[in-house]
GROMACS .gro file of C-alpha atoms in nm:
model
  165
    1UNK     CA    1   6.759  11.575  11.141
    2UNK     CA    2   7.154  11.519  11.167
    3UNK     CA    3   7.286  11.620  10.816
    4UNK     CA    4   7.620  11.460  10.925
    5UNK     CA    5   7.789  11.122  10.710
    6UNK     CA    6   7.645  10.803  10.928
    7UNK     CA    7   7.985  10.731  11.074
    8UNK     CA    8   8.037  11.088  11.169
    9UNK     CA    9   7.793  11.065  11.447
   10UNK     CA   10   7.923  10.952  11.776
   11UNK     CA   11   7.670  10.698  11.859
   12UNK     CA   12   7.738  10.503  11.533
   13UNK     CA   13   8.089  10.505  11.508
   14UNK     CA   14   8.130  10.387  11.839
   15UNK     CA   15   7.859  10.090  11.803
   16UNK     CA   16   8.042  10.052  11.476
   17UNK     CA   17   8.373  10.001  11.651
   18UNK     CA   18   8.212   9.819  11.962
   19UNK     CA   19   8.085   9.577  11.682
   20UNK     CA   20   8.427   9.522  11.478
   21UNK     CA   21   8.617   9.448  11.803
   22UNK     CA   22   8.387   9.218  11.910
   23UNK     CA   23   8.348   9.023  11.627
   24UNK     CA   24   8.719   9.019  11.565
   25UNK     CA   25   8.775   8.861  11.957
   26UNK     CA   26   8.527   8.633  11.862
   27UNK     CA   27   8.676   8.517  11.525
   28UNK     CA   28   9.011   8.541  11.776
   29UNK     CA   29   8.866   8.300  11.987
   30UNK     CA   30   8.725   8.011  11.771
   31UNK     CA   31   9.074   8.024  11.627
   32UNK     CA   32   9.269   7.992  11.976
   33UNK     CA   33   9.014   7.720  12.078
   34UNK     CA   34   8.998   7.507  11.735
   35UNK     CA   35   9.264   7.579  11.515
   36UNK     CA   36   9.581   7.376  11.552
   37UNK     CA   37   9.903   7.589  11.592
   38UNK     CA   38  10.102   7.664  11.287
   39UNK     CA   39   9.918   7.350  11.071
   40UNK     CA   40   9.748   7.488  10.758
   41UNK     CA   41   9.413   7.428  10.698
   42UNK     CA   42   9.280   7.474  10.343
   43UNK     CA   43   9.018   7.678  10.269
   44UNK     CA   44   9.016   7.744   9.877
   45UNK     CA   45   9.344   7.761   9.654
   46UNK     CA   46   9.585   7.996   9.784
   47UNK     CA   47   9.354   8.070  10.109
   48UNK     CA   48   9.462   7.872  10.430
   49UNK     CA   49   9.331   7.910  10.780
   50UNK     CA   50   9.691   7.907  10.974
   51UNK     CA   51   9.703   8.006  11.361
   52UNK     CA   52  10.018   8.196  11.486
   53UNK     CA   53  10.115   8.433  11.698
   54UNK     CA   54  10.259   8.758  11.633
   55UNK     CA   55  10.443   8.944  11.904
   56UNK     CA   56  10.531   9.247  11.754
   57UNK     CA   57  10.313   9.507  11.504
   58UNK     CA   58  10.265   9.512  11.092
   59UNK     CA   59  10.357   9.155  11.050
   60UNK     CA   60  10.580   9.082  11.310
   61UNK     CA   61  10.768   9.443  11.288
   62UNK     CA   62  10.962   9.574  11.649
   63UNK     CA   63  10.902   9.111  11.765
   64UNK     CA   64  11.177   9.189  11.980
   65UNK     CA   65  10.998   9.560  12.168
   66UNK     CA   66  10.881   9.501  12.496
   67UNK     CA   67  10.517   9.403  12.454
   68UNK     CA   68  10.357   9.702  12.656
   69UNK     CA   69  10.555   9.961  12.469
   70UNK     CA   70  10.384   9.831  12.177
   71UNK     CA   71  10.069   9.862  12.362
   72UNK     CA   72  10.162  10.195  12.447
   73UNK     CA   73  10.276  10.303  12.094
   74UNK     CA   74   9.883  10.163  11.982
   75UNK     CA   75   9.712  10.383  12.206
   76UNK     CA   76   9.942  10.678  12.085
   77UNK     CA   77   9.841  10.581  11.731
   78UNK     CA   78   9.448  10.586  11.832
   79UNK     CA   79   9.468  10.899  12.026
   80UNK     CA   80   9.679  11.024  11.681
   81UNK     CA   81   9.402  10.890  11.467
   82UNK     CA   82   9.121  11.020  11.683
   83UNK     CA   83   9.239  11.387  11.689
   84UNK     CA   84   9.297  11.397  11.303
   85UNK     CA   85   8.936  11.232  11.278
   86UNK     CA   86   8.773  11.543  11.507
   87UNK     CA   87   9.007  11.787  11.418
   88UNK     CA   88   8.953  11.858  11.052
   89UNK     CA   89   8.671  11.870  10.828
   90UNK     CA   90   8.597  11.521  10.638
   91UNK     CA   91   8.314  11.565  10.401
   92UNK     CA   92   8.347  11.195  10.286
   93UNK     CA   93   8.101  10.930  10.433
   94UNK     CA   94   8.362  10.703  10.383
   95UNK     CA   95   8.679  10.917  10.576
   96UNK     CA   96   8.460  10.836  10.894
   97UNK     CA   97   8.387  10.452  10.793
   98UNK     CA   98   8.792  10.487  10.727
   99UNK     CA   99   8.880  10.649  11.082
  100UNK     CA  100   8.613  10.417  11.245
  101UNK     CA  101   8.811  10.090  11.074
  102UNK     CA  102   9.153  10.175  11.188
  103UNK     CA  103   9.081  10.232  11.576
  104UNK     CA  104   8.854   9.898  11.574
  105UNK     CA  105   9.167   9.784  11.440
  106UNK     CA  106   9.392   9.866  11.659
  107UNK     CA  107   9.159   9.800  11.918
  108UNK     CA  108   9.090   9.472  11.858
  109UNK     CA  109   9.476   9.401  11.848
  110UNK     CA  110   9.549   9.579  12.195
  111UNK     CA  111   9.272   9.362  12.298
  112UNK     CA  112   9.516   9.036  12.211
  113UNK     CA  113   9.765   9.176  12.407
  114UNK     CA  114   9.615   9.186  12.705
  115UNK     CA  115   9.391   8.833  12.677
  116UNK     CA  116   9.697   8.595  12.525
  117UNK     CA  117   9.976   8.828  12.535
  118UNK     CA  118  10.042   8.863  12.189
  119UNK     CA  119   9.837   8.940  11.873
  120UNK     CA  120   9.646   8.615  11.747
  121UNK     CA  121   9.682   8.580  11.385
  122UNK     CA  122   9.489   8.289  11.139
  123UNK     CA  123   9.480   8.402  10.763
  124UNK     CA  124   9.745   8.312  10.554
  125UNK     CA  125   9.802   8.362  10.145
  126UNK     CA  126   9.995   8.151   9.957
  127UNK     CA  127  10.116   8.001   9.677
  128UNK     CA  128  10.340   7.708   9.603
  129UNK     CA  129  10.661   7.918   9.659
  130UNK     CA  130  10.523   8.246   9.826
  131UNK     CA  131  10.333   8.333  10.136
  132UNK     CA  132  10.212   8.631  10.265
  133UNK     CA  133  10.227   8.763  10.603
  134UNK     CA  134   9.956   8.588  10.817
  135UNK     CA  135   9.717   8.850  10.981
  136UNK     CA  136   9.386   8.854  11.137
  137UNK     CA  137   9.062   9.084  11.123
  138UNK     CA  138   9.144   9.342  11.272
  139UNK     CA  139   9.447   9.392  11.035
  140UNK     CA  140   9.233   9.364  10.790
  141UNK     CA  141   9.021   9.693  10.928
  142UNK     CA  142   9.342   9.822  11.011
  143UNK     CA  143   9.485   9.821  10.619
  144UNK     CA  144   9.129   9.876  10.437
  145UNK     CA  145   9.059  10.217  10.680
  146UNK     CA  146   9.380  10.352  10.618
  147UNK     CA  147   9.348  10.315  10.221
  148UNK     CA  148   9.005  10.425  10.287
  149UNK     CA  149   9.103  10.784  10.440
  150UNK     CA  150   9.423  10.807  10.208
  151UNK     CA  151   9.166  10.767   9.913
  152UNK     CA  152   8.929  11.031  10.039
  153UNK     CA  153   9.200  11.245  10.179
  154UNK     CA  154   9.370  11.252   9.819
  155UNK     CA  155   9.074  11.229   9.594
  156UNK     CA  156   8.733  11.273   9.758
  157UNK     CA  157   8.834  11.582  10.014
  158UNK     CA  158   9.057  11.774   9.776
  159UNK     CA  159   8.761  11.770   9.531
  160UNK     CA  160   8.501  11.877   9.743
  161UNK     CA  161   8.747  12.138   9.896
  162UNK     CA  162   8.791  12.280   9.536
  163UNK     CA  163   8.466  12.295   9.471
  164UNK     CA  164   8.368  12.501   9.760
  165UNK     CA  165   8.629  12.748   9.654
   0.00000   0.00000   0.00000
C-alpha cells in the first residue's frame, strides 16, 4: 500500500487539479453568460457577485504587459512550483494539497487567457467605502495553496525535520 500523503500521489493530484480547473471554467462560464458586466449583484452584506475583467496578474498587476508574456511568466511560475513540489521532501499532507492548489490556480487563469483573452473575474468584497480587489476561483486556490505550503514549510516541515534529527 502507498504510504505517501493523498495528494502526493500522481494520479490524485492531477484528478485533483483536472477537477479545480474545471470547476473554476465552469463557475467562469455561468458568470460570462449571466452576469451583467461591472453591475453588482448582492449576495449577503459585504459579498457581491461583480463580473470584470482583469488583464493583467494579482489584481490587475503588469494590465499594461503584453498578454502572452503573462502567459508565459504563468507557465514559468508552474514549472517553478512543480520542481520545488518534486524536488524536496514535504512530509505534510497538506504541502501537496498546497502545491496541487496553486498550479490549478494558475491553470485555471491561463485557461482565461486563451478562451476570452483576459482573466474573468466575479467576486467582489465590500463595504460602504472600501472594496477589495475582485477575483475569481482560481485566485482563490491560488492565495489559500500558497499560505498552505508557507504554513507547512515554516511550521509543519521544520518540525518534523527536527524531530527526525
Amino acid at each position: 500500500m502507498d504510504q505517501r500523503p493523498l495528494f502526493a500521489r500522481p494520479p490524485v493530484a492531477l484528478g485533483f487539479i483536472l477537477a479545480a480547473v474545471l470547476l473554476d471554467q465552469l463557475i467562469k462560464y455561468l458568470v460570462e453568460a449571466y452576469l451583467p458586466l461591472e453591475q453588482a449583484v448582492p449576495v449577503i452584506p459585504y459579498l457581491a457577485l461583480y463580473r470584470t475583467w482583469n488583464e493583467g496578474v494579482a489584481f490587475s498587476f503588469l494590465s499594461g504587459m503584453n498578454s502572452w508574456a503573462i502567459v508565459g511568466m504563468r507557465f514559468v511560475i508552474i514549472a517553478f512550483i512543480v520542481w520545488w513540489w518534486r524536488s524536496s521532501e514535504h512530509p505534510s499532507a497538506f504541502s501537496h494539497l498546497g502545491f496541487a492548489m496553486v498550479i490549478s490556480g494558475a491553470l485555471g487563469n491561463i485557461v482565461d487567457h486563451f478562451v476570452y483573452g483576459h482573466v474573468v473575474d466575479y467576486v467582489l468584497f465590500h463595504t460602504g467605502t472600501w472594496s477589495f480587489a475582485v477575483f475569481n476561483l482560481a485566485d482563490s486556490f491560488i492565495t489559500l495553496g500558497a499560505v498552505t505550503i508557507g504554513f507547512c514549510e515554516i511550521f509543519l516541515n521544520r518540525k518534523a525535520q527536527r524531530e527526525q534529527e
